[in-house]
mmCIF file of C-alpha atoms in Angstrom:
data_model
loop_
_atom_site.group_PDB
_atom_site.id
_atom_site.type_symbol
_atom_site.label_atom_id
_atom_site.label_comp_id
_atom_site.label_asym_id
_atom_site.label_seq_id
_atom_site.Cartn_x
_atom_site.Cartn_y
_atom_site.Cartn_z
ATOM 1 C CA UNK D 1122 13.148 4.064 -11.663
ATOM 2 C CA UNK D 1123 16.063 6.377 -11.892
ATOM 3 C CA UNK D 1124 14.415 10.717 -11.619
ATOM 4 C CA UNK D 1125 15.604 12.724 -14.173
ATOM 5 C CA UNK D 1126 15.358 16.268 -14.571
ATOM 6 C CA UNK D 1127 14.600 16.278 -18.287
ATOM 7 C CA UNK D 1128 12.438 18.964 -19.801
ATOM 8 C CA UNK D 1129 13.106 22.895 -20.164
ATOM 9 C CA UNK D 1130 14.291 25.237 -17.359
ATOM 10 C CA UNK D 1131 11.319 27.647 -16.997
ATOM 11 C CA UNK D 1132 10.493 31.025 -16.059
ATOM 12 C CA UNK D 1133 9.371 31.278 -12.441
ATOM 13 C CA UNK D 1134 5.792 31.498 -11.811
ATOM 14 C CA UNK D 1135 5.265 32.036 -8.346
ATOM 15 C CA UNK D 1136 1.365 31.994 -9.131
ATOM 16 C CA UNK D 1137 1.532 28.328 -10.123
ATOM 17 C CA UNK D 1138 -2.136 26.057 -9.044
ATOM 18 C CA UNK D 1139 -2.747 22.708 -7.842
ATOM 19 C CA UNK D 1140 -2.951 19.069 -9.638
ATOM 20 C CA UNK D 1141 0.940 19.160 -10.654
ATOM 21 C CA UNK D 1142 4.460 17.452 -10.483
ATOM 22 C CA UNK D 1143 6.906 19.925 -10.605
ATOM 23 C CA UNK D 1144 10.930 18.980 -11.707
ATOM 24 C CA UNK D 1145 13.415 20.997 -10.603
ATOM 25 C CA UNK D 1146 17.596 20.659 -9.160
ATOM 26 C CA UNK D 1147 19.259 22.273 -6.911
ATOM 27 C CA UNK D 1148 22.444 24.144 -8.154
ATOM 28 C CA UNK D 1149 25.305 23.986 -5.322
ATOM 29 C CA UNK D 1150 24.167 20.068 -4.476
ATOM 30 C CA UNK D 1151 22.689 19.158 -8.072
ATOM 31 C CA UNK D 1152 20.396 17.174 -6.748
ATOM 32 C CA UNK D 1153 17.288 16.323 -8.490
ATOM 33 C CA UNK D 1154 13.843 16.321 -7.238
ATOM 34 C CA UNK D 1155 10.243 16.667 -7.786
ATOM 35 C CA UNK D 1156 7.425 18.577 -5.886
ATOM 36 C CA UNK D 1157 3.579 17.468 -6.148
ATOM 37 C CA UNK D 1158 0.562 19.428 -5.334
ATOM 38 C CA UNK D 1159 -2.813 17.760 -5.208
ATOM 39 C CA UNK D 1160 -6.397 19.649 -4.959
ATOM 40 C CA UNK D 1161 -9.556 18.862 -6.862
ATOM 41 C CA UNK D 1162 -7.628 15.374 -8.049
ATOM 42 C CA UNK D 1163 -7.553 14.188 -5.068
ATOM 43 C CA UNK D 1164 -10.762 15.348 -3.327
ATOM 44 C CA UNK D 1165 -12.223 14.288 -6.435
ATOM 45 C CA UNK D 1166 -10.931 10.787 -5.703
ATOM 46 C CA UNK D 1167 -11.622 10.308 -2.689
ATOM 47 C CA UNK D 1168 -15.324 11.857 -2.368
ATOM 48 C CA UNK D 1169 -15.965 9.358 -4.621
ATOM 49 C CA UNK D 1170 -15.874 6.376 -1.778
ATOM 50 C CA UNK D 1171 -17.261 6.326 1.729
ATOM 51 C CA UNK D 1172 -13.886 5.908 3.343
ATOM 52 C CA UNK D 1173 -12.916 6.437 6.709
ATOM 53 C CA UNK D 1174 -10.318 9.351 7.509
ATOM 54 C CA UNK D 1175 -7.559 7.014 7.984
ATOM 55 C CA UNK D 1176 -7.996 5.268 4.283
ATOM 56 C CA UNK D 1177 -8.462 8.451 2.751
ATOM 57 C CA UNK D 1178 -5.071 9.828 4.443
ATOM 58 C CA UNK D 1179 -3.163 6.251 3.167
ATOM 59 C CA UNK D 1180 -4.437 6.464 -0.348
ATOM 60 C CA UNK D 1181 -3.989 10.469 -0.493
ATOM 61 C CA UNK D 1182 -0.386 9.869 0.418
ATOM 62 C CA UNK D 1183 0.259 7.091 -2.559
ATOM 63 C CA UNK D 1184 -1.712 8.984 -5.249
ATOM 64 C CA UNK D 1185 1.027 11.738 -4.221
ATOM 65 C CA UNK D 1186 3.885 9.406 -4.256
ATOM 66 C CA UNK D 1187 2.518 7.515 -7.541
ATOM 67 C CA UNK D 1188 2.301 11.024 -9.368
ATOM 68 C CA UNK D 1189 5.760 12.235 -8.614
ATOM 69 C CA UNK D 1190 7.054 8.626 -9.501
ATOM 70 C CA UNK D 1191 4.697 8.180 -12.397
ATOM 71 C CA UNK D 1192 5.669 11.968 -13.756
ATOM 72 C CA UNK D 1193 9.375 10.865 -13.927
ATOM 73 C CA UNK D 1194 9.065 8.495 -16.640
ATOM 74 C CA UNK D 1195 11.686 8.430 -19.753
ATOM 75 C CA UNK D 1196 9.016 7.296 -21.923
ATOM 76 C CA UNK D 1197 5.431 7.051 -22.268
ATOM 77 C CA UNK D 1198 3.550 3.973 -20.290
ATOM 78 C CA UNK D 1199 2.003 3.642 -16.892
ATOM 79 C CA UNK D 1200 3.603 3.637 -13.623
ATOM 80 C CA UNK D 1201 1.303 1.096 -11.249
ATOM 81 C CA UNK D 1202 1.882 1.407 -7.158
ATOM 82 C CA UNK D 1203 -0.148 -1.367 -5.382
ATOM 83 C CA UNK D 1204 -0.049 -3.095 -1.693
ATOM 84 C CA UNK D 1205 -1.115 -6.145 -0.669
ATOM 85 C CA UNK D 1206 -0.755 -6.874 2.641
ATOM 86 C CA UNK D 1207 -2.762 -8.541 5.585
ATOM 87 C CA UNK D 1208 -3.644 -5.180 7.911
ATOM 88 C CA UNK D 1209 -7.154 -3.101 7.472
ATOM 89 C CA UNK D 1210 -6.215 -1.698 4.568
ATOM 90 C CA UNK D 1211 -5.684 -5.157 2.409
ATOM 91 C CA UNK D 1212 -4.976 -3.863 -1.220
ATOM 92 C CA UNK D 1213 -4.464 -0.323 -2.485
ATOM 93 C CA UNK D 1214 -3.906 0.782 -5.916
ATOM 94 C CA UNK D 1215 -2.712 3.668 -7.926
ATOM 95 C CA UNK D 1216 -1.670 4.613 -11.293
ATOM 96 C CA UNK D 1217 -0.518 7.143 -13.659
ATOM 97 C CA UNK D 1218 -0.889 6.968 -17.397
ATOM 98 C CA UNK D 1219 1.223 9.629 -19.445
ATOM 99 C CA UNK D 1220 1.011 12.256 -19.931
ATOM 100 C CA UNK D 1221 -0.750 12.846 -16.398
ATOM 101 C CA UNK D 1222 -3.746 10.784 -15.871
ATOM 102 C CA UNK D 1223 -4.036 9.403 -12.512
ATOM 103 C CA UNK D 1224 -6.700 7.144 -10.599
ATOM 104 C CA UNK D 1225 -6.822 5.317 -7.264
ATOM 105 C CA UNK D 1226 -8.429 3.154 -4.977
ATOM 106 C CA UNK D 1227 -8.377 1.199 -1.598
ATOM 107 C CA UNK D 1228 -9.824 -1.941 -0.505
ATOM 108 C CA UNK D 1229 -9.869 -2.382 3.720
ATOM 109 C CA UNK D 1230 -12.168 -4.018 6.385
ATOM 110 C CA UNK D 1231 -14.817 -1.742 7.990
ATOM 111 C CA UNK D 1232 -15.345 -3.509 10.547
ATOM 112 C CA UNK D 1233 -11.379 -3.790 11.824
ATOM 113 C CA UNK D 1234 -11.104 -1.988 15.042
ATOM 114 C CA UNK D 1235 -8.042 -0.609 13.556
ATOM 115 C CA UNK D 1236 -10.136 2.036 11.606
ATOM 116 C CA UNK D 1237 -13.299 1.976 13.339
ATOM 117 C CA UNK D 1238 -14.147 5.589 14.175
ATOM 118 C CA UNK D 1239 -10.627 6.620 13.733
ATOM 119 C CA UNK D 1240 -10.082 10.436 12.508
ATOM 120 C CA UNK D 1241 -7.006 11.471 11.682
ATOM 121 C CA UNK D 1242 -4.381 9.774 9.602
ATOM 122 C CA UNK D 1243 -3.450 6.782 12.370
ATOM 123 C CA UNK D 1244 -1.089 4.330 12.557
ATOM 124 C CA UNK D 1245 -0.044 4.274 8.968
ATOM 125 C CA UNK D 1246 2.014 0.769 9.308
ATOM 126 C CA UNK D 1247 -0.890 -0.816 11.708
ATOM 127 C CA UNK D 1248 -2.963 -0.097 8.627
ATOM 128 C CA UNK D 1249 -1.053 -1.460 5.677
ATOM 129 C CA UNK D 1250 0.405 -4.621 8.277
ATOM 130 C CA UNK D 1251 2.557 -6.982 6.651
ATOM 131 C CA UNK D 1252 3.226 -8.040 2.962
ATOM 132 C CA UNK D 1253 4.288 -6.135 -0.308
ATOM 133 C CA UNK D 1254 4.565 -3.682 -2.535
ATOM 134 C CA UNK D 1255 5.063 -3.528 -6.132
ATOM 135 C CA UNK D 1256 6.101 -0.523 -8.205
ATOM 136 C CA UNK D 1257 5.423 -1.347 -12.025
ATOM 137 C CA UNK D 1258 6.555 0.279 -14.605
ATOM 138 C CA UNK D 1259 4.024 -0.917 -17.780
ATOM 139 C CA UNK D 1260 5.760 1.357 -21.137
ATOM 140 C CA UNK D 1261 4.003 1.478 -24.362
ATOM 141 C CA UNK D 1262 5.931 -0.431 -27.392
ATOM 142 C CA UNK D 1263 7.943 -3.470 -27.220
ATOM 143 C CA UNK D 1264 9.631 -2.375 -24.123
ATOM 144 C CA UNK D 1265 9.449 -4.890 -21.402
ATOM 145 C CA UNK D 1266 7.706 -4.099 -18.395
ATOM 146 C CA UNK D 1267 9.710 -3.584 -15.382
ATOM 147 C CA UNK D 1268 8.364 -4.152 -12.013
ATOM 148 C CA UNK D 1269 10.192 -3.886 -8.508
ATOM 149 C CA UNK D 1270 8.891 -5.565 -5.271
ATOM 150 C CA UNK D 1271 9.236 -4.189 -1.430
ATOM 151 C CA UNK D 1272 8.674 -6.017 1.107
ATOM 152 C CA UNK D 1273 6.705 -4.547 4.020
ATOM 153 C CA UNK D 1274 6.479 -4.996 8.117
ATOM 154 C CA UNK D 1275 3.963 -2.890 9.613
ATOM 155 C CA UNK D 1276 5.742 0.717 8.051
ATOM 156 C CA UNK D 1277 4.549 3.766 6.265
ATOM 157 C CA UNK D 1278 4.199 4.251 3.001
ATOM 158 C CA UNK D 1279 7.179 6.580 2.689
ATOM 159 C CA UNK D 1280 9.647 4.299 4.425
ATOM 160 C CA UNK D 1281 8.400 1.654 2.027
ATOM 161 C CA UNK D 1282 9.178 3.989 -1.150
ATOM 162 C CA UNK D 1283 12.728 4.812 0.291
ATOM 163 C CA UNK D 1284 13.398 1.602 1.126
ATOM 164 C CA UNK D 1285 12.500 0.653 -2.483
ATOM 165 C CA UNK D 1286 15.015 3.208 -4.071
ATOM 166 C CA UNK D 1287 17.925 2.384 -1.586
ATOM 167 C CA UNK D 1288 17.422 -1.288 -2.357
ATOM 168 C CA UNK D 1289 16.577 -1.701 -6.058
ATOM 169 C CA UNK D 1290 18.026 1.854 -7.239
ATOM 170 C CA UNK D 1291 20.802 1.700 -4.685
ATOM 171 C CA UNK D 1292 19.937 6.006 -4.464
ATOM 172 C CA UNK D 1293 20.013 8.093 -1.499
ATOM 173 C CA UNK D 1294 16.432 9.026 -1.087
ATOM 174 C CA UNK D 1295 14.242 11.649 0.853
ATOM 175 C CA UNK D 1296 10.476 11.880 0.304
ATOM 176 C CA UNK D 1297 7.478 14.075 2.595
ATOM 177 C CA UNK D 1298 4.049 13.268 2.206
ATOM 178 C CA UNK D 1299 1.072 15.355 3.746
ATOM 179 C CA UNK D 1300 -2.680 14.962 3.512
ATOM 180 C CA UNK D 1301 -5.431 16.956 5.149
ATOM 181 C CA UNK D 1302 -9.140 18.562 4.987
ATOM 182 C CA UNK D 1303 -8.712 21.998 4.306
ATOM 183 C CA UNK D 1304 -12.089 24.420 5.294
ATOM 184 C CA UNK D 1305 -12.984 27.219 3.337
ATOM 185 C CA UNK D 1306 -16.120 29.061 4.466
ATOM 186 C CA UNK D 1307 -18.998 28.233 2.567
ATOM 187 C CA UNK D 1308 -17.449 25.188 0.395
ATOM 188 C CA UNK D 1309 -16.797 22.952 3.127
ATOM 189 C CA UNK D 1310 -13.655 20.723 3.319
ATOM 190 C CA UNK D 1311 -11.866 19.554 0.767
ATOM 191 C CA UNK D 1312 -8.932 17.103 0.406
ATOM 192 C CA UNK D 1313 -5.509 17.980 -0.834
ATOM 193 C CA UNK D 1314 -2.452 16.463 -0.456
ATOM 194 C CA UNK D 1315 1.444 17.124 -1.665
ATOM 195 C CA UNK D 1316 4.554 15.692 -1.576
ATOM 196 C CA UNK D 1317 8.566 16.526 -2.485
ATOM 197 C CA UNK D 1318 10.938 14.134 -3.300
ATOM 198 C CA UNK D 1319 14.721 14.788 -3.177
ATOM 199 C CA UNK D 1320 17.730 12.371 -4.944
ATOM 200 C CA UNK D 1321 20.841 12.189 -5.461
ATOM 201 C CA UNK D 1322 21.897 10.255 -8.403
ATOM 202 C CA UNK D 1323 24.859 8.146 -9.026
ATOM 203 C CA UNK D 1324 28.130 9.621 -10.917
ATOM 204 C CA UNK D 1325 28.697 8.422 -14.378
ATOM 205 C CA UNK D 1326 31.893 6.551 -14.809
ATOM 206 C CA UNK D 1327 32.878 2.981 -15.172
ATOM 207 C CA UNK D 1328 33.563 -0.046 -12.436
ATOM 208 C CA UNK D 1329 34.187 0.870 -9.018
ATOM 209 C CA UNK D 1330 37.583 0.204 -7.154
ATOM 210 C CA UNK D 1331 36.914 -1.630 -3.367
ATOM 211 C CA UNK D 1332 37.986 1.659 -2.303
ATOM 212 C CA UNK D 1333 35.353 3.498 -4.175
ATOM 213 C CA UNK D 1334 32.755 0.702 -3.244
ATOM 214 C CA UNK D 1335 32.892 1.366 0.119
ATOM 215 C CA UNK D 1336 32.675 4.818 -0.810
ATOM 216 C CA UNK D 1337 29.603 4.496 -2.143
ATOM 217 C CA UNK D 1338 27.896 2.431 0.513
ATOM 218 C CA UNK D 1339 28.662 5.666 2.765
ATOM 219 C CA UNK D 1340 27.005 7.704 0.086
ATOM 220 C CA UNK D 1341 24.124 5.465 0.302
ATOM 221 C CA UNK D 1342 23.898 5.794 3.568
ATOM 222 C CA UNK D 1343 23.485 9.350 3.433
ATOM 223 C CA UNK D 1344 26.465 9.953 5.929
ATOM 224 C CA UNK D 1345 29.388 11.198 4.343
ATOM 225 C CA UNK D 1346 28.365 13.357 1.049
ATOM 226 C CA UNK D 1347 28.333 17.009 2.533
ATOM 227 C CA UNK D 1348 26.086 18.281 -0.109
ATOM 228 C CA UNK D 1349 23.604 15.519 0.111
ATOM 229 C CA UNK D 1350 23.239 16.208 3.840
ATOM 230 C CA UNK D 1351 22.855 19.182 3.475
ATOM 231 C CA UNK D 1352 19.805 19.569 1.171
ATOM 232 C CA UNK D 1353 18.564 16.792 2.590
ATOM 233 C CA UNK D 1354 18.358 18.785 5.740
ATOM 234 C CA UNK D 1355 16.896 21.499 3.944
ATOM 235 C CA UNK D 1356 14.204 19.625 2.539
ATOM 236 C CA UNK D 1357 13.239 17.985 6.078
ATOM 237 C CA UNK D 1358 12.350 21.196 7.519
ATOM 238 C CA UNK D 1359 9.310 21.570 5.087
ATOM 239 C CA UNK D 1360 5.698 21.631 7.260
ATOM 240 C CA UNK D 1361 2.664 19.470 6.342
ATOM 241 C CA UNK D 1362 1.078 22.570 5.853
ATOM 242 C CA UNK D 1363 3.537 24.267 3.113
ATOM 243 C CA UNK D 1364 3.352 21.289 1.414
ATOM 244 C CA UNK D 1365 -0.656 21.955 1.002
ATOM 245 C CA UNK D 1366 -1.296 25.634 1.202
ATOM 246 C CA UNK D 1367 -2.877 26.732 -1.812
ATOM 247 C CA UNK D 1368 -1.419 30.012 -1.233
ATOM 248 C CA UNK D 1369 1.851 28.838 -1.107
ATOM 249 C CA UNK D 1370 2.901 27.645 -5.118
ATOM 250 C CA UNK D 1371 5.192 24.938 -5.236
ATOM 251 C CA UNK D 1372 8.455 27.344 -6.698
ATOM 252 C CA UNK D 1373 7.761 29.750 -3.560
ATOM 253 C CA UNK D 1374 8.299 26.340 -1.077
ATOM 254 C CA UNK D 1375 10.896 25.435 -3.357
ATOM 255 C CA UNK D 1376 12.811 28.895 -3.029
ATOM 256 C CA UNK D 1377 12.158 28.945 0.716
ATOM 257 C CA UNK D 1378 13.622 25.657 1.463
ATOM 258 C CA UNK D 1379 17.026 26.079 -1.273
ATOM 259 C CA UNK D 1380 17.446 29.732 -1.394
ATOM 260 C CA UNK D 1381 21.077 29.276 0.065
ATOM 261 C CA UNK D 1382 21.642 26.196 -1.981
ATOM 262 C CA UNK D 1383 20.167 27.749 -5.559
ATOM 263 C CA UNK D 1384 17.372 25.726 -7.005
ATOM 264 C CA UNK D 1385 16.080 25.696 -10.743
ATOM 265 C CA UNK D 1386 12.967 24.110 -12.038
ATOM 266 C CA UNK D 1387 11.609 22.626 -15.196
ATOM 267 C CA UNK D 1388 8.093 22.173 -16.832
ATOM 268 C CA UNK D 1389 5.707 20.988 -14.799
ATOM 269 C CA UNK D 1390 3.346 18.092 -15.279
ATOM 270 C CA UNK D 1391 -0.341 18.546 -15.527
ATOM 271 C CA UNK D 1392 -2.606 16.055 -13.471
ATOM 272 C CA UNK D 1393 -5.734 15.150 -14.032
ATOM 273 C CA UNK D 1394 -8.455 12.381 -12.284
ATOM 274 C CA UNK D 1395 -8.942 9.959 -15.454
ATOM 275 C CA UNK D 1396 -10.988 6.488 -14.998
ATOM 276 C CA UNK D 1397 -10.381 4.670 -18.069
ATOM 277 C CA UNK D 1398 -13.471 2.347 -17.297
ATOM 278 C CA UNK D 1399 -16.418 2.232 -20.019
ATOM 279 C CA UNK D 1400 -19.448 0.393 -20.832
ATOM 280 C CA UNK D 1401 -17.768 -1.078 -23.882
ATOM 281 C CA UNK D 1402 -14.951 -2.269 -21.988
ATOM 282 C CA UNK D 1403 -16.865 -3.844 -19.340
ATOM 283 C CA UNK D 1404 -19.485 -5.617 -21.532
ATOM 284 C CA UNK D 1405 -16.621 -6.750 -23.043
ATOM 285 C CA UNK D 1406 -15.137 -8.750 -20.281
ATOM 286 C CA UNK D 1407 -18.549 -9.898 -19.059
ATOM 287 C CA UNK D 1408 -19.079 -11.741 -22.114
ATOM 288 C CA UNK D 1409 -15.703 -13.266 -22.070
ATOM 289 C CA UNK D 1410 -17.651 -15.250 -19.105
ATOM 290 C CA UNK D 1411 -19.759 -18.460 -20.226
ATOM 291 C CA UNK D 1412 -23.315 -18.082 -19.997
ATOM 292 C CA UNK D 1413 -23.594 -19.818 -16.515
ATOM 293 C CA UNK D 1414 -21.352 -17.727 -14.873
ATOM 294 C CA UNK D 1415 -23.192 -14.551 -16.400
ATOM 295 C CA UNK D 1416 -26.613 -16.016 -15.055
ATOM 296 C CA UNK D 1417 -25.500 -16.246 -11.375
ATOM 297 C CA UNK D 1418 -24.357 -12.511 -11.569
ATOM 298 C CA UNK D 1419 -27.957 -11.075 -12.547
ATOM 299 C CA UNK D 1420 -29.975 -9.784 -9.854
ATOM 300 C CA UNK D 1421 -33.883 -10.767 -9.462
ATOM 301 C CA UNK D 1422 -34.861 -8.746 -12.241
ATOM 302 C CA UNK D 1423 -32.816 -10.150 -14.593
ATOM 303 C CA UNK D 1424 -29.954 -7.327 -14.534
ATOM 304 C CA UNK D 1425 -26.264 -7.590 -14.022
ATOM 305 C CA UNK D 1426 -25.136 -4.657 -12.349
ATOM 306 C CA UNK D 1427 -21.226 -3.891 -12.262
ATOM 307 C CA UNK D 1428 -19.576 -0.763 -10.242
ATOM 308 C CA UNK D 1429 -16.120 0.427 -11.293
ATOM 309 C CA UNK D 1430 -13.767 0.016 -8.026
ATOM 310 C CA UNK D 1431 -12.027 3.355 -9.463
ATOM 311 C CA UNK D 1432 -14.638 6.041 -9.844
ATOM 312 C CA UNK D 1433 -18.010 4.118 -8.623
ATOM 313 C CA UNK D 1434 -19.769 4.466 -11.596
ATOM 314 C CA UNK D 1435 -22.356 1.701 -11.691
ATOM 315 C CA UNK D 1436 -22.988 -0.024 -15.157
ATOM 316 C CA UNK D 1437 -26.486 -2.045 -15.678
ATOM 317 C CA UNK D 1438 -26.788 -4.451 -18.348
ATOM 318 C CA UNK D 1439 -30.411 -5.703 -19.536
ATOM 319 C CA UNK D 1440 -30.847 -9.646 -20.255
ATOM 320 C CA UNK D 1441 -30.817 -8.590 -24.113
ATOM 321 C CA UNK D 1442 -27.400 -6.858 -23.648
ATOM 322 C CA UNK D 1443 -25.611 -9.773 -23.008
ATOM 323 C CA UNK D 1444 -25.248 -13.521 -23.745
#
C-alpha cells in the first residue's frame, strides 16, 4: 500500500477545518506524507456506543490511521483495518470507502479488569493482546483484492502499522496518532483525533547490486539516509495537542514542523461518518436464513429485532415482514 502524492499542488489555506486527509511532500527530503484531522467524524462515531475511555482512545486512533491509509488509494475501492486478537479489546474494525466515507467499531469485554473504570487511553498493547491484523485493500472492478497480515504481541496500534509497511512494503515509516476530549464551554466534550504519517519511498531503477542491497537494508532501517532522519526528526517533535487543535489547520502544523525543510501540499480529502447499513439490506440477509433459524431469533412478541454493530441503529421486523 505504497502513499503517493497524486492530486494538484494547492493554494495554502491556513483556515482549513476538521474531517480531512491532507497529501503533501516535503521539498529538500521529498518525502511523502499525509496529515488527518478528525472532529464531528469521530465524536460522531464514538457517541454512538457506550464505550469506555480506553476503547474509544484505541478505535479513535485506527479510524485515524484507516483514513490516512484508506485516502491514499490509486483507485477507487475500500481500504478495511481489522484486529483480532485475544486481549479486552477482541475485534476492531474500520473502513474507508472512496471517495471518503468512513465507519468503525469495537468489540471488547466489559467486564475485563483491563478496562474496568479505566480513563485515559491505557495500556494500548494490554488492550489489543496477542493475534493479528489485517489491512485489506477491497478495489472496485476486476482488480483482485489485496490483503496484508501483521502479526501482533501485546503492541500499539502504531507499531503494528509500521511494522506492517517495513515488512510487506519494505518502506521506512513514521506515523503519530493522538486522541482526546476536548471541552468547550457550554457544548461539553467532544472527541477528535489526528494523525501524520511520513514515508520515504523507494528509488525507481532496476535490480539491486549486493552492494546496493545492503544499502537499502540501512535505508530501511532508518539509519543512514540523512534526509530521511532528518524529517523524520522533524515530524517526531509534533504534540498530541497540535495534532488536535482546531485552531491549529493542518498546513499551519505542517509549515511549523518543515519550514526549514520546504513542504508542499495537495488536495485534501473530505471525510465523512457513512454507515452503509439499511433495512433492505438487512431483511435481505435475514431471509437468506431458513425459517427455523428466523423463528429462534424473534422475541416474545413475535419480532426480530437486529442492531447495526456500526451506527446502532436498531431494525424491527414484524412476523408478516419476513418468512
Amino acid at each position: 500500500m505504497t502513499m503517493t502524492s497524486s492530486g494538484t499542488e494547492r493554494t495554502p489555506n491556513r483556515d482549513m477545518g476538521d474531517d480531512l486527509v491532507l497529501p503533501f511532500r516535503t521539498v529538500k527530503s521529498d518525502l511523502i506524507g499525509r496529515i488527518v484531522r478528525l472532529g464531528p467524524l469521530v465524536d460522531g462515531v464514538l457517541k454512538q456506543h457506550a464505550y469506555p475511555d480506553p476503547v474509544s482512545h484505541l478505535l479513535g486512533e485506527a479510524l485515524a490511521l484507516t483514513g490516512m491509509l484508506g485516502s491514499a488509494l490509486k483507485t477507487e475501492g475500500k481500504f478495511i483495518l481489522q484486529t483480532k486478537t485475544d486481549g479486552p479489546v477482541g475485534f476492531l474494525v474500520c473502513d474507508y470507502v472512496s471517495p471518503g466515507h468512513m465507519r468503525g467499531y469495537a468489540s471488547f469485554k466489559p467486564d475485563d479488569a483491563r478496562l474496568s473504570g479505566k480513563v485515559g487511553r491505557a495500556d494500548q498493547g494490554a488492550l489489543i493482546g496477542s493475534g493479528h491484523v489485517a489491512m485489506t485493500i477491497d478495489p472496485t472492478g476486476d482488480t483482485n483484492t489485496y490483503q496484508g497480515i501483521v502479526a501482533v504481541e501485546r503492541e500499539p496500534l502504531v507499531a503494528v502499522a509500521e511494522t506492517y509497511f517495513r515488512q510487506s512494503e519494505q518502506l521506512p515509516t513514521f506515523i503519530r496518532l493522538a486522541v482526546a476530549q476536548h471541552y468547550e464551554r457550554g457544548l461539553g466534550a467532544h472527541w477528535r483525533a489526528g494523525g501524520i504519517l511520513l514515508q520515504k519511498l523507494p528509488k525507481a531503477g532496476g535490480q539491486q547490486t549486493q552492494a546496493e542491497g545492503e544499502e537499502h537494508d540501512a535505508l530501511l532501517a532508518g539509519e543512514d539516509d540523512e534526509h530521511w532522519s532528518r524529517a523524520r526528526h522533524l515530524a517526531s517533535t509534533v504534540e498530541d495537542h497540535e495534532l488536535l487543535d482546531p485552531t491549529l489547520s493542518p498546513e499551519r502544523l505542517l509549515y511549523r514542523l518543515f519550514h526549514e525543510e520546504g513542504v508542499r501540499v495537495f488536495d485534501p480529502t473530505q471525510l465523512t461518518a457513512t454507515c452503509r447499513c439499511s433495512r433492505e439490506r438487512i431483511q435481505l440477509y435475514l431471509e437468506s436464513f431458513g425459517a427455523e433459524e428466523v423463528a429462534s431469533l424473534r422475541e416474545a412478541d413475535g419480532v426480530v429485532t437486529v442492531t447495526c454493530e456500526f451506527c446502532s441503529t436498531k431494525y424491527r421486523f414484524e412476523e408478516g415482514d419476513l418468512p
